[in-house]
Amino acid sequence: MNVWIAVVATGLGCYGLKLAGLVMPQRVLGDPRVRRFSELVPVALLTALIVVQSLANGRTLELDTPRLAGLAAAVAALLLRAPFLVVLIVAAALTAGLRLLGV
């Protein structure tokens, strides 16, 4: 039951945030501080998601060599301006290959 309360509360919170963005006066949205904040929040959230997915195993932090190598390969492919699908395939292939080798 507690899980459903959390799911409903999170859903209502997300809906409330979206609604607040729609009803916010234009003068508030035009403020440079608000614009800067709205530009930086997605970057911070995506960075946090990448770090958690790369270094967490359940509730513990773990340095998983194949996973980190796959992440490094993805970064290298992005720096080489590879298409997103190629980035995913390169990262997954390297990670899977290293796991297959038992690294």
Coordinates of C-alpha atoms in Angstrom, one line a residue:
M1 CA 0.0 0.0 0.0
N2 CA 2.9 2.4 0.8
V3 CA 4.2 2.0 -2.7
W4 CA 0.9 3.1 -4.2
I5 CA 0.8 6.1 -2.0
A6 CA 4.3 7.0 -3.3
V7 CA 3.3 6.4 -6.9
V8 CA 0.2 8.6 -6.6
A9 CA 2.0 11.3 -4.7
T10 CA 4.8 11.4 -7.3
G11 CA 2.2 11.5 -10.1
L12 CA 0.3 14.4 -8.5
G13 CA 3.6 16.2 -7.9
C14 CA 4.6 15.9 -11.5
Y15 CA 1.2 17.1 -12.7
G16 CA 1.4 20.0 -10.3
L17 CA 4.8 21.0 -11.6
K18 CA 3.5 20.9 -15.2
L19 CA 0.4 22.9 -14.2
A20 CA 2.6 25.5 -12.5
G21 CA 4.6 25.9 -15.7
L22 CA 1.4 26.5 -17.6
V23 CA -0.2 29.1 -15.2
M24 CA 3.1 30.9 -14.4
P25 CA 2.9 34.6 -15.5
Q26 CA 5.1 35.5 -18.4
R27 CA 7.1 38.1 -16.4
V28 CA 8.3 35.3 -14.1
L29 CA 9.2 33.0 -16.9
G30 CA 11.1 35.8 -18.6
D31 CA 13.3 36.4 -15.6
P32 CA 17.0 35.5 -16.5
R33 CA 17.4 33.6 -13.2
V34 CA 14.4 31.4 -13.9
R35 CA 15.5 30.8 -17.5
R36 CA 19.0 29.9 -16.4
F37 CA 17.6 27.5 -13.7
S38 CA 15.3 25.9 -16.3
E39 CA 18.3 25.4 -18.6
L40 CA 20.5 23.8 -16.0
V41 CA 18.0 21.5 -14.2
P42 CA 17.6 18.9 -17.0
V43 CA 21.4 18.7 -17.3
A44 CA 21.8 18.1 -13.6
L45 CA 19.0 15.5 -13.5
L46 CA 20.4 13.6 -16.4
T47 CA 23.9 13.7 -14.9
A48 CA 22.6 12.3 -11.6
L49 CA 20.7 9.6 -13.5
I50 CA 23.8 8.6 -15.4
V51 CA 25.9 8.5 -12.3
V52 CA 23.4 6.4 -10.3
Q53 CA 22.8 4.0 -13.2
S54 CA 26.6 3.7 -13.8
L55 CA 27.8 3.3 -10.2
A56 CA 24.9 1.8 -8.2
N57 CA 24.0 -1.8 -7.7
G58 CA 20.8 -1.8 -5.6
R59 CA 21.5 0.4 -2.6
T60 CA 25.3 0.2 -2.8
L61 CA 27.8 2.0 -4.9
E62 CA 30.0 -0.4 -6.9
L63 CA 32.7 0.1 -9.5
D64 CA 31.7 -2.3 -12.2
T65 CA 34.5 -2.3 -14.8
P66 CA 32.4 -3.5 -17.8
R67 CA 29.7 -0.9 -17.1
L68 CA 32.3 1.9 -16.7
A69 CA 34.1 0.8 -19.9
G70 CA 30.8 0.9 -21.8
L71 CA 30.1 4.4 -20.5
A72 CA 33.6 5.5 -21.6
A73 CA 33.0 4.0 -25.0
A74 CA 29.7 5.8 -25.3
V75 CA 31.4 9.1 -24.3
A76 CA 34.1 8.5 -27.0
A77 CA 31.5 7.7 -29.6
L78 CA 29.6 10.9 -28.7
L79 CA 32.8 12.9 -29.0
L80 CA 33.3 11.4 -32.4
R81 CA 29.7 12.6 -33.2
A82 CA 28.4 9.1 -33.9
P83 CA 24.6 8.7 -34.2
F84 CA 22.8 7.9 -31.0
L85 CA 21.9 4.3 -32.1
V86 CA 25.6 3.7 -32.9
V87 CA 26.5 5.1 -29.4
L88 CA 24.1 2.6 -27.8
I89 CA 25.4 -0.3 -29.8
V90 CA 29.0 0.5 -29.1
A91 CA 28.4 0.8 -25.4
A92 CA 26.3 -2.3 -25.1
A93 CA 28.7 -4.4 -27.3
L94 CA 31.7 -3.4 -25.2
T95 CA 30.0 -4.0 -21.9
A96 CA 28.6 -7.4 -23.1
G97 CA 32.0 -8.4 -24.5
L98 CA 33.8 -7.6 -21.3
R99 CA 31.2 -9.4 -19.2
L100 CA 31.5 -12.4 -21.5
L101 CA 35.2 -12.4 -21.0
G102 CA 34.6 -12.3 -17.2
V103 CA 36.3 -9.0 -16.6

